[in-house]
Short mmCIF file of C-alpha atoms and ligand atoms in Angstrom, two decimals:
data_model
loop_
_atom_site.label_atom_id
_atom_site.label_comp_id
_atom_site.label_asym_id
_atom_site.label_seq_id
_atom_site.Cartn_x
_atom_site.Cartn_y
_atom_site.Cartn_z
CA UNK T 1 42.29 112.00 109.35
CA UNK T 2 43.73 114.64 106.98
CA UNK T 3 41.28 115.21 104.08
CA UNK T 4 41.82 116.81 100.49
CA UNK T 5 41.38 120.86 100.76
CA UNK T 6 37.82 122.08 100.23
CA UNK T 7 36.76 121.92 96.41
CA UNK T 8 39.44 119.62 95.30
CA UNK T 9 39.08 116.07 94.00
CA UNK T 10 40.92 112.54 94.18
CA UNK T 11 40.49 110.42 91.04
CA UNK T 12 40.32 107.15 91.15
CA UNK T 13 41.66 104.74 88.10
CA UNK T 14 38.16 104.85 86.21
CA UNK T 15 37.81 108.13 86.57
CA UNK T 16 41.14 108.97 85.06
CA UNK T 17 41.33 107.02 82.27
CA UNK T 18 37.61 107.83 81.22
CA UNK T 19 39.24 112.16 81.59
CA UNK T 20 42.02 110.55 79.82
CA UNK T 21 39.98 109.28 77.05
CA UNK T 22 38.31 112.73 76.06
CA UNK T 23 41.22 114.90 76.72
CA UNK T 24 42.87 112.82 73.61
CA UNK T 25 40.52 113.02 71.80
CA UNK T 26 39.75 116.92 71.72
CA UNK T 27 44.04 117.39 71.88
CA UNK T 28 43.96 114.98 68.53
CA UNK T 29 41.07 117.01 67.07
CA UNK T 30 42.46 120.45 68.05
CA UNK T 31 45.79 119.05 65.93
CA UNK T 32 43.97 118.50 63.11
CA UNK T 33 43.06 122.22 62.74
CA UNK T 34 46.74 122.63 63.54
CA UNK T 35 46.50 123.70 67.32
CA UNK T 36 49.85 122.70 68.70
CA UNK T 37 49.97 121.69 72.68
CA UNK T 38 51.71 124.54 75.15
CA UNK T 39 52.44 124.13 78.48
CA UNK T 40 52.80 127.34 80.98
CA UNK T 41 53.85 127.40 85.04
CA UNK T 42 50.69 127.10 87.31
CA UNK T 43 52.39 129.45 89.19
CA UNK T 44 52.54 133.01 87.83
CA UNK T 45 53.32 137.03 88.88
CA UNK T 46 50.26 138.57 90.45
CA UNK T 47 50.00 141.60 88.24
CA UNK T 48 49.40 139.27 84.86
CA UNK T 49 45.84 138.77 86.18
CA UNK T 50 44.80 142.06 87.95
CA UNK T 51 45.86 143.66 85.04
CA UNK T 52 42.68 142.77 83.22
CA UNK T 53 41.21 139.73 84.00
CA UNK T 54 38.47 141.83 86.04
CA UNK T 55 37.26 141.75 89.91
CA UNK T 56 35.42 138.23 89.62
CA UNK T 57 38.75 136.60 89.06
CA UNK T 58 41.03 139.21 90.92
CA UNK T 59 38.61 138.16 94.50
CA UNK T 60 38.98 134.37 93.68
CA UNK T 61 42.51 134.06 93.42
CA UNK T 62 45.06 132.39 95.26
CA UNK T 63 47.36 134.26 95.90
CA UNK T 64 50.49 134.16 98.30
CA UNK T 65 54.29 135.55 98.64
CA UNK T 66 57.19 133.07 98.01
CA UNK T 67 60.15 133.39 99.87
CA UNK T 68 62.29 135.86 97.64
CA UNK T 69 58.99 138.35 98.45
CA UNK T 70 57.89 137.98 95.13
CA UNK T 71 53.87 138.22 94.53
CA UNK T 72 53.05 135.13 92.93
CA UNK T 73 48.91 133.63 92.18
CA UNK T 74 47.89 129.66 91.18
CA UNK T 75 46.70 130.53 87.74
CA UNK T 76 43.14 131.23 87.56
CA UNK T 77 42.57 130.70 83.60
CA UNK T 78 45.11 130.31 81.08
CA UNK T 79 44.36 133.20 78.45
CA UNK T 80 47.05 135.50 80.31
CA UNK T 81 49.70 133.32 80.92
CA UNK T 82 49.21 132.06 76.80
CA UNK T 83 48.69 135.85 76.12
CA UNK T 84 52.70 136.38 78.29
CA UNK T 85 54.07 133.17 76.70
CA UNK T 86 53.11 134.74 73.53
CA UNK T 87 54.84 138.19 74.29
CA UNK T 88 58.25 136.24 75.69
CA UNK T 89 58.65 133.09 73.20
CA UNK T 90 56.48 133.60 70.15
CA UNK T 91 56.48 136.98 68.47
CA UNK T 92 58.93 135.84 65.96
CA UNK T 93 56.73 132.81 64.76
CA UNK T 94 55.03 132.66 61.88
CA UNK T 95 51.67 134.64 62.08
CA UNK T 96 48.85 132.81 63.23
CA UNK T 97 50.13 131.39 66.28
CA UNK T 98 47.25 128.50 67.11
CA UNK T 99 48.11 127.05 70.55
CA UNK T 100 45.80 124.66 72.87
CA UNK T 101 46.49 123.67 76.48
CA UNK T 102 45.25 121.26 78.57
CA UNK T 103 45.64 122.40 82.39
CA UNK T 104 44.55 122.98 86.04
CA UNK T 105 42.91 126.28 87.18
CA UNK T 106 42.54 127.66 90.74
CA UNK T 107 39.74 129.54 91.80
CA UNK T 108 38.56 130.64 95.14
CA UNK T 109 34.50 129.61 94.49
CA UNK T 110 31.89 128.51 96.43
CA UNK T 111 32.22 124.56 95.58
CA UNK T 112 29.23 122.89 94.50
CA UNK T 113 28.64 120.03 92.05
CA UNK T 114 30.15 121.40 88.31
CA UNK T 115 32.28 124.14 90.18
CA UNK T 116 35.11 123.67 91.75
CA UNK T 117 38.25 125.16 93.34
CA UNK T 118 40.96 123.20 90.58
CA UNK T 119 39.58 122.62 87.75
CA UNK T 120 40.63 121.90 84.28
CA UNK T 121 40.41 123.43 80.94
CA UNK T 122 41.18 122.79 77.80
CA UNK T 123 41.09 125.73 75.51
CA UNK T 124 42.70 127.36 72.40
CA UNK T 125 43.85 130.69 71.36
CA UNK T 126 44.48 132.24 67.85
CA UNK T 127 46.79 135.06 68.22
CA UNK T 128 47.67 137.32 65.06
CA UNK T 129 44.52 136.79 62.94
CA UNK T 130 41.85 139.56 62.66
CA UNK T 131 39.37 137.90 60.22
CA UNK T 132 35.62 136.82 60.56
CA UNK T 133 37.32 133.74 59.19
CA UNK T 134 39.42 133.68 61.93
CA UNK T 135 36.20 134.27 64.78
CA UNK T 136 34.68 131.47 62.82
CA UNK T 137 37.29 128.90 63.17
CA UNK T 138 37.82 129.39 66.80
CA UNK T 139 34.50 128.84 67.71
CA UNK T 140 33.81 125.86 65.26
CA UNK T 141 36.76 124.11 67.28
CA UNK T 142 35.21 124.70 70.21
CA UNK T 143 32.06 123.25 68.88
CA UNK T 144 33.85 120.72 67.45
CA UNK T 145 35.60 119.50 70.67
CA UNK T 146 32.46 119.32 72.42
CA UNK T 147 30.76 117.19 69.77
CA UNK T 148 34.19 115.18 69.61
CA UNK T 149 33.79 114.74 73.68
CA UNK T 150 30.39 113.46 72.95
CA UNK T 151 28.52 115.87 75.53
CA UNK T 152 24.95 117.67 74.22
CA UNK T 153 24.92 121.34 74.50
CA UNK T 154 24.02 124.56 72.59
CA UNK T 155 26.01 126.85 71.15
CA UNK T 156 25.52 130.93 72.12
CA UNK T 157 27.12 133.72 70.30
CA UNK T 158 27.11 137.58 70.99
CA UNK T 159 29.30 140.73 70.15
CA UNK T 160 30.15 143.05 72.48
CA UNK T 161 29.89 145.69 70.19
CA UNK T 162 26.09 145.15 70.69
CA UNK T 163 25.77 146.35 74.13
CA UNK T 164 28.78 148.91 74.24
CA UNK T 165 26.47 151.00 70.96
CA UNK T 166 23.01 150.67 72.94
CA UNK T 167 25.08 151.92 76.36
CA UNK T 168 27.71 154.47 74.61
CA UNK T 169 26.23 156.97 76.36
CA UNK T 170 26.44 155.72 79.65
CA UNK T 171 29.80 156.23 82.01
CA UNK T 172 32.01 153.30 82.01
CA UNK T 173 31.39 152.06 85.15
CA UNK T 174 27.65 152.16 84.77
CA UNK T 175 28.33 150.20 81.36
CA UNK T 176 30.13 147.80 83.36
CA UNK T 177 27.85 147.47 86.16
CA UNK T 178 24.83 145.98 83.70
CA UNK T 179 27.51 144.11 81.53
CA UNK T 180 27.94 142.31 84.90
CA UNK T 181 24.34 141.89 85.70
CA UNK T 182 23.97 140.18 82.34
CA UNK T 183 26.57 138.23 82.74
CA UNK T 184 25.23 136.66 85.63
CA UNK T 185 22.08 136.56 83.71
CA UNK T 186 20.18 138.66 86.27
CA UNK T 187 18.44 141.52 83.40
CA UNK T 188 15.88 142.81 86.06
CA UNK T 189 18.67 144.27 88.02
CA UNK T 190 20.14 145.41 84.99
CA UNK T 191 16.74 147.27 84.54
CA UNK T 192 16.15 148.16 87.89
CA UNK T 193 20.02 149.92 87.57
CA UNK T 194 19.14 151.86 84.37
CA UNK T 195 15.88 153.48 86.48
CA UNK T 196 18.04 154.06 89.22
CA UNK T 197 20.20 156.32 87.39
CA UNK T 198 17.57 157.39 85.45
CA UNK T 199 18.26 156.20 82.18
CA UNK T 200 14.51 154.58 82.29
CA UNK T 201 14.65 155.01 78.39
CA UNK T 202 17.33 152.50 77.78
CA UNK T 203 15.02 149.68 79.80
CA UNK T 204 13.02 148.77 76.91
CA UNK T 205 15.93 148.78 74.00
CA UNK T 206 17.69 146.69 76.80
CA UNK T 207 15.06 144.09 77.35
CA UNK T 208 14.68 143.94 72.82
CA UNK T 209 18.54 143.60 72.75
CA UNK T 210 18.58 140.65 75.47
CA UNK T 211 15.58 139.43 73.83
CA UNK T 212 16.42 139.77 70.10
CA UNK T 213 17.54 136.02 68.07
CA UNK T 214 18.33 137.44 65.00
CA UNK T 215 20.89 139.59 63.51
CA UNK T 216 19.24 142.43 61.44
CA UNK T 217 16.46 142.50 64.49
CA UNK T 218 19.69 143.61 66.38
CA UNK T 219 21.06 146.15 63.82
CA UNK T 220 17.22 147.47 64.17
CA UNK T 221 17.54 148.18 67.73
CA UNK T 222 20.86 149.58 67.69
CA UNK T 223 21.93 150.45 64.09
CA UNK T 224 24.17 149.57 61.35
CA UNK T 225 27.38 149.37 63.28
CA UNK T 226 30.83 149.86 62.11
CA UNK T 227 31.54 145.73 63.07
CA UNK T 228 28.60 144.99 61.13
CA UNK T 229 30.02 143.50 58.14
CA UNK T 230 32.78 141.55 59.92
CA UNK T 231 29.91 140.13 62.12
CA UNK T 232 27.40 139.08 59.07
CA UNK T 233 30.70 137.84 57.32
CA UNK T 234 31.36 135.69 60.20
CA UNK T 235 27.86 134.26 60.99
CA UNK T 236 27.37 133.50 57.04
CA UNK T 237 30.58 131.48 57.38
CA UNK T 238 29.01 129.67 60.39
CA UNK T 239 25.89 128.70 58.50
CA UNK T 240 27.86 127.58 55.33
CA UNK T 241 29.81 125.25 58.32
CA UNK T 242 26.67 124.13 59.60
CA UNK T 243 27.32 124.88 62.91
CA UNK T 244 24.32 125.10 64.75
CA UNK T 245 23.77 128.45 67.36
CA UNK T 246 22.08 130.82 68.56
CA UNK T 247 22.17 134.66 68.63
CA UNK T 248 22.65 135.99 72.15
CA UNK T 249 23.35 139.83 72.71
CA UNK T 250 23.43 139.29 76.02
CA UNK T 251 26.27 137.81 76.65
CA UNK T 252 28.61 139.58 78.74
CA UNK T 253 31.85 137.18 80.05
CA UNK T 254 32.91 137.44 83.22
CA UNK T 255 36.53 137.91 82.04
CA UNK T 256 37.15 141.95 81.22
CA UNK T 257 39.57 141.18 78.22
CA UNK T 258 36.99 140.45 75.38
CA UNK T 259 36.55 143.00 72.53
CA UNK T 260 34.35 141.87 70.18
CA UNK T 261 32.69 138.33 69.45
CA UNK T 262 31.90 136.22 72.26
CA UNK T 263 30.67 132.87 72.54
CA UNK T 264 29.40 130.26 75.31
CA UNK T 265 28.22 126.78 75.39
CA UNK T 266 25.67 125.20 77.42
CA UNK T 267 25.39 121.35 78.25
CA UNK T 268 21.56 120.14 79.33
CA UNK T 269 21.26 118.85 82.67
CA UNK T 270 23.94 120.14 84.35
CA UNK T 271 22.39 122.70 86.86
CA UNK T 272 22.97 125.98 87.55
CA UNK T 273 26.87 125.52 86.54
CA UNK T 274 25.93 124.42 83.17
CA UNK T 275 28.57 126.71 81.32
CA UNK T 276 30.69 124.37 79.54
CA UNK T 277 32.45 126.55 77.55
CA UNK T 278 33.42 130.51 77.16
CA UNK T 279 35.44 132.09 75.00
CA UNK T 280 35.59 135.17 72.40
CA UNK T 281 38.22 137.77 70.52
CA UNK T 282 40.73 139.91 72.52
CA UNK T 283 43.44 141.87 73.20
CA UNK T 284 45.90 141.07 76.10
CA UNK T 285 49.66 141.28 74.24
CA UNK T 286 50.01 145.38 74.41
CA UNK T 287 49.36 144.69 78.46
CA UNK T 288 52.46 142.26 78.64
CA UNK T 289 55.02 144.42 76.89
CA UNK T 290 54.06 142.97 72.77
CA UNK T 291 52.86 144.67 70.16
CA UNK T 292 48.65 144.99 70.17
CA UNK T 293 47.62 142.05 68.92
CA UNK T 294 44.28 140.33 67.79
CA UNK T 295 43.41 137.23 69.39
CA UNK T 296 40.58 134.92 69.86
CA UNK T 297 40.16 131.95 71.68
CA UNK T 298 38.40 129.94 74.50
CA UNK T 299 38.14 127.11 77.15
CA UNK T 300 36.14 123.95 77.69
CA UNK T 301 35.30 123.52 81.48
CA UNK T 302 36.81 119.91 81.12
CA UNK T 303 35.59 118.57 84.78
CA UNK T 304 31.72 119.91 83.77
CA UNK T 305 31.94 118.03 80.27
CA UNK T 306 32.83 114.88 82.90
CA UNK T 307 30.09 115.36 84.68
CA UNK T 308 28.17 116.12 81.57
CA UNK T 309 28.50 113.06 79.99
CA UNK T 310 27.82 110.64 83.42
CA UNK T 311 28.14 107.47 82.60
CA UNK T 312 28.48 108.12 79.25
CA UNK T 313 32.08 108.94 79.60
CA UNK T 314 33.52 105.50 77.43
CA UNK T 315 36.61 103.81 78.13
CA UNK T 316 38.19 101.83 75.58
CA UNK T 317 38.19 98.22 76.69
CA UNK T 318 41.18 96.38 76.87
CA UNK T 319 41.60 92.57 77.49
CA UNK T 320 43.46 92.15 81.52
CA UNK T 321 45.36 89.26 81.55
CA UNK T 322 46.63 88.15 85.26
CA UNK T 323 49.53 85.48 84.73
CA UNK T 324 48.99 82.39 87.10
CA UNK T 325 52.02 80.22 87.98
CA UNK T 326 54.25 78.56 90.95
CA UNK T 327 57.60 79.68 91.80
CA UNK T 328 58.83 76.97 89.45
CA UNK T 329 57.47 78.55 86.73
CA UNK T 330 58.27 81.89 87.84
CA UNK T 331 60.93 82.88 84.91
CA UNK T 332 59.00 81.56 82.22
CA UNK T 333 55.89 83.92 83.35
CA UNK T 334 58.15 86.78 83.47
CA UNK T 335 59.51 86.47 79.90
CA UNK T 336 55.68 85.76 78.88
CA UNK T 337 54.69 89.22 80.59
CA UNK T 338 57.26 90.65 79.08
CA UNK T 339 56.16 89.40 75.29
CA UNK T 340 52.77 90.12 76.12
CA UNK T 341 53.48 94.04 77.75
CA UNK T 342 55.39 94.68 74.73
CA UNK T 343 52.46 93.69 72.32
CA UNK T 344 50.39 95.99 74.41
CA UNK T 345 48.44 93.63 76.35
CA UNK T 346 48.00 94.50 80.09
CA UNK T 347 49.33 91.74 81.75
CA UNK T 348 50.11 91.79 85.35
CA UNK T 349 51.54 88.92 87.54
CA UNK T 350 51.19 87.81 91.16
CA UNK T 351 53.05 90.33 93.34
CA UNK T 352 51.65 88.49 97.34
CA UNK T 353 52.85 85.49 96.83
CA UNK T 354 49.84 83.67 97.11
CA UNK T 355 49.17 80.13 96.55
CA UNK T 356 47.89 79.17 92.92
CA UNK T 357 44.49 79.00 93.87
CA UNK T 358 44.09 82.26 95.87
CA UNK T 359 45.80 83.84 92.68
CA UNK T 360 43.22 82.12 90.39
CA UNK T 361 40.14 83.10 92.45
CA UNK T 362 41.75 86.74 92.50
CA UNK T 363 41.99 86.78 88.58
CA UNK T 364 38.51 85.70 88.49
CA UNK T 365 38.05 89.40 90.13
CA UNK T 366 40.14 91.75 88.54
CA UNK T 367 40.66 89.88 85.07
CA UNK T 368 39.51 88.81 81.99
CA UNK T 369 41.84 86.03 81.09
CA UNK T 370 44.28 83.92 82.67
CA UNK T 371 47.48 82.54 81.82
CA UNK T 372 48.37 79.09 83.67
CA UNK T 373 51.68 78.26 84.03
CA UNK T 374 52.68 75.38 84.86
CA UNK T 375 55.22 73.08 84.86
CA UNK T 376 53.77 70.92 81.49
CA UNK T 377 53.38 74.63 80.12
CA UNK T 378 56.89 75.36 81.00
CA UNK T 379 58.63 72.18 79.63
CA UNK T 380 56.62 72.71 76.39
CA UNK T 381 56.89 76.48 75.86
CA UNK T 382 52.82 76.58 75.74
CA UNK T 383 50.66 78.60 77.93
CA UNK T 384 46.98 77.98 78.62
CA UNK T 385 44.84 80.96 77.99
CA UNK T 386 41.49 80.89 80.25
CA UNK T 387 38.91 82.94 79.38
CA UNK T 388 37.74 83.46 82.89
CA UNK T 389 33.90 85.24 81.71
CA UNK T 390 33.26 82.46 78.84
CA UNK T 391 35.51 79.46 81.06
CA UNK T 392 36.87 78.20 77.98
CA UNK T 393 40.78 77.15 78.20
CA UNK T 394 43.02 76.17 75.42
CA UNK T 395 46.88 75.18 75.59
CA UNK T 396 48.35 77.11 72.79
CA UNK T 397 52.04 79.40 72.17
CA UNK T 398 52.80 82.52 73.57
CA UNK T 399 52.67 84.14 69.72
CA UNK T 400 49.51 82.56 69.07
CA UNK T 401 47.72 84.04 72.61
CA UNK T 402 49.04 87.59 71.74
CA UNK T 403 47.44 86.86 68.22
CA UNK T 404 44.42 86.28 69.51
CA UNK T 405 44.14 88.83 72.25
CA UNK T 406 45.52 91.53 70.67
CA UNK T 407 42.64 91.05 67.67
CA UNK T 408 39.77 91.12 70.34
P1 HAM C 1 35.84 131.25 81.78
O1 HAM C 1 34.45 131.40 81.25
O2 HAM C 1 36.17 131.96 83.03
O3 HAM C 1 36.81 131.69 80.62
O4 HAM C 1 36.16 129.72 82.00
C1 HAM C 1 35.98 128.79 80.93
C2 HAM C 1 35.22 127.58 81.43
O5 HAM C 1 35.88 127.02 82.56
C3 HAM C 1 33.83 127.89 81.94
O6 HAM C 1 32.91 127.95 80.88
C4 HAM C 1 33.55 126.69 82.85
O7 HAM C 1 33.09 125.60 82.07
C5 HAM C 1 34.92 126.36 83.37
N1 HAM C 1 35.04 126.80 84.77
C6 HAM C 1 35.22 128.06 85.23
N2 HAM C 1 35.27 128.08 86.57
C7 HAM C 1 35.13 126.79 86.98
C8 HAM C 1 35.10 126.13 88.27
N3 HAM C 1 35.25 126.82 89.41
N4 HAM C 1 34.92 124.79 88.29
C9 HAM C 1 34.78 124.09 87.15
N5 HAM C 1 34.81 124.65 85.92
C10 HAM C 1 34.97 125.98 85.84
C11 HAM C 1 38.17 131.64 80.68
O8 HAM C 1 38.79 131.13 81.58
C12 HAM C 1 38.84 132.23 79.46
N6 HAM C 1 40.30 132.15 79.67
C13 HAM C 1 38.40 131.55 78.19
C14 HAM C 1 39.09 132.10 76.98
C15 HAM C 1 40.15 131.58 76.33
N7 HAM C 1 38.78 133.22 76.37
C16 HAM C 1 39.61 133.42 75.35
N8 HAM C 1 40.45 132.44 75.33
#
């Protein structure tokens, strides 16, 4: 037996339409900011992601040579490829470009439940606006989503700034050895790296900044900062929003592209891959050949929020009808389906040619009404509509069954 590739998934019908369900919903609410949907190959040149997505992604890619020798790698996020669209199709719209995408990734990870090797996200990025309005609205969308999705979580926000003043003096590959020990939230090798360089007297302003909740404790530790005013500006529009969150300095991102704010949510009882979302502000268009532009943006871990929300995950019910007849009455059932499909009722018919009481007793299974045909119903133009939980029947017209099922 051939089985799926290591940390991929099949999904079944439920599954789907209960992914289906949420993904509309956060596209719908992303729309109402006025985040328009973009679609980008899964499929894209090596260098746009070694050219600073960082070493975590660059050693989980999938990479591989097509036939014309070309370099190629399965996307691994979708900030680049937005970032390249951006560079090729969009520098001539109208400034802020707000895009949102709903699409696989493909990393290289050790699978486990929550983490996978295709995954998908659905993010947003706000290219061309440098404003602590901007910062705000980015990650009040990705709040938004979330609470749209229905999933519990927190909200986490740091700056990078933060860090990169308390380390200024170090070299910058010592700065970005601890930004990756915070990132993976390990601080006592963080600390245990400061002594071993012998920086000892950064330990404790480390340990405050990781530790510290509120803004001006931060600006105590490290200083008024030339972002300051941009950051109170944005976390004063926050609390006029009502957004709930809380002040994290140490958060680092994974990704090396992020400048300046960055943000990460975190749904309860996930696990250790309880990151449900990550974004922050950037700059990736100057890389691609564009002008340097300010961006900000982020993506929902979309299979995590699934897992998130269990058996919460709702699908809309609809009424299944399964149409019941004899090959006499064959042609009228057809043109009833038909009426009844185009009313948006699911209405399926026997397709195994079974007798009329094998396709009764499989209604009784898979529906929740039935429509008899026979030949009375035929010569009449009636139908009788069973409802197969309750076991009521009544004989009544084809317009007055789709009245009645379609206002269920
Ligand atoms: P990221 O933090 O690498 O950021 O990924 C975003 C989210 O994707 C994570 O928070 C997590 O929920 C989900 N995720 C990552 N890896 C896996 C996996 N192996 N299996 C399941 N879910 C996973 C980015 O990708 C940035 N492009 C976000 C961004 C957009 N920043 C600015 N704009």
């Amino acid at each position: 037996m051939i089985q799926k590739p290591r940390g991929t998934r099949d999904m079944l019908p439920n599954e789907m339409e209960r992914r289906r369900e949420i993904e509309a919903r956060m596209r719908a609410r992303a729309r109402l900011y006025g985040f328009r949907e973009i679609a980008t190959p899964v499929f894209e040149e090596l260098e746009l992601f070694t050219i600073r997505s960082g070493e975590g992604i660059i050693n989980e890619m999938y990479v591989f040579e097509d036939k014309g020798g070309r370099s190629l790698a399965l996307r691994p996020e979708l900030t680049a490829p937005v970032l390249r669209m951006y560079v090729e199709e969009g520098r001539s719209l109208n400034k802020p470009v707000k895009w949102c995408y709903f699409a696989d990734c493909f990393r290289y990870e050790r699978p486990q439940k929550g983490r996978y090797r295709q995954f998908w996200q659905f993010g947003a990025e706000l290219i061309g606006a440098d404003s602590a309005i901007g910062d705000a609205e980015v990650i009040t969308l990705g709040y938004d989503l979330l609470r749209t999705a229905g999933v519990q979580f927190v909200l986490r926000i740091g700056h990078l700034s933060f860090m990169r003043t308390l380390l200024a003096d170090l070299a910058d590959g010592d700065r970005k050895k601890i930004r990756g020990f915070l990132d993976k939230r390990e601080e006592e090798a963080a600390i245990t790296y400061l002594r071993d360089i012998g920086r000892d007297d950064l330990c404790d302003p480390l340990l405050r900044l990781c530790g510290a909740r509120i803004l001006e404790d931060i600006f105590a530790i490290i200083g008024e900062i030339p972002e300051a005013a941009r950051v109170r500006e944005m976390f004063a529009i926050l609390d006029a929003s009502g957004i709930p969150y809380e002040i994290n300095p140490a958060i680092a991102r994974g990704l090396d592209y992020y400048t300046g704010v960055v943000f990460e949510c975190f749904a309860e009882g996930l696990g250790a891959e309880n990151q449900i979302l990550g974004g922050g502000a950037y700059r990736l268009a100057h890389l691609f050949g564009g002008e340097d532009t300010p961006s900000a943006g982020f993506a929902i871990g979309f299979d995590r929020v699934m897992v998130a929300l269990g058996e919460a995950g709702w699908i809309p019910w609809q009424p299944q009808v399964m149409i019941i007849t004899t090959s006499e009455g064959r042609d009228y059932a057809l043109t009833i389906a038909g009426q009844f499909r185009m009313n948006g009722i699911i209405t399926e018919t026997d397709l195994m040619d079974r007798s009329f009481s094998a396709q009764m007793k499989a209604a009784g299974k898979s529906a929740d009404y039935a429509v008899i045909i026979g030949k009375d119903e035929v010569a009449t133009g009636t139908i009788t509509l069973k409802d197969l939980k309750a076991g009521t029947q009544e004989k009544i017209t084809a317009d007055e069954a789709i009245q009645k099922l379609t206002s269920i």
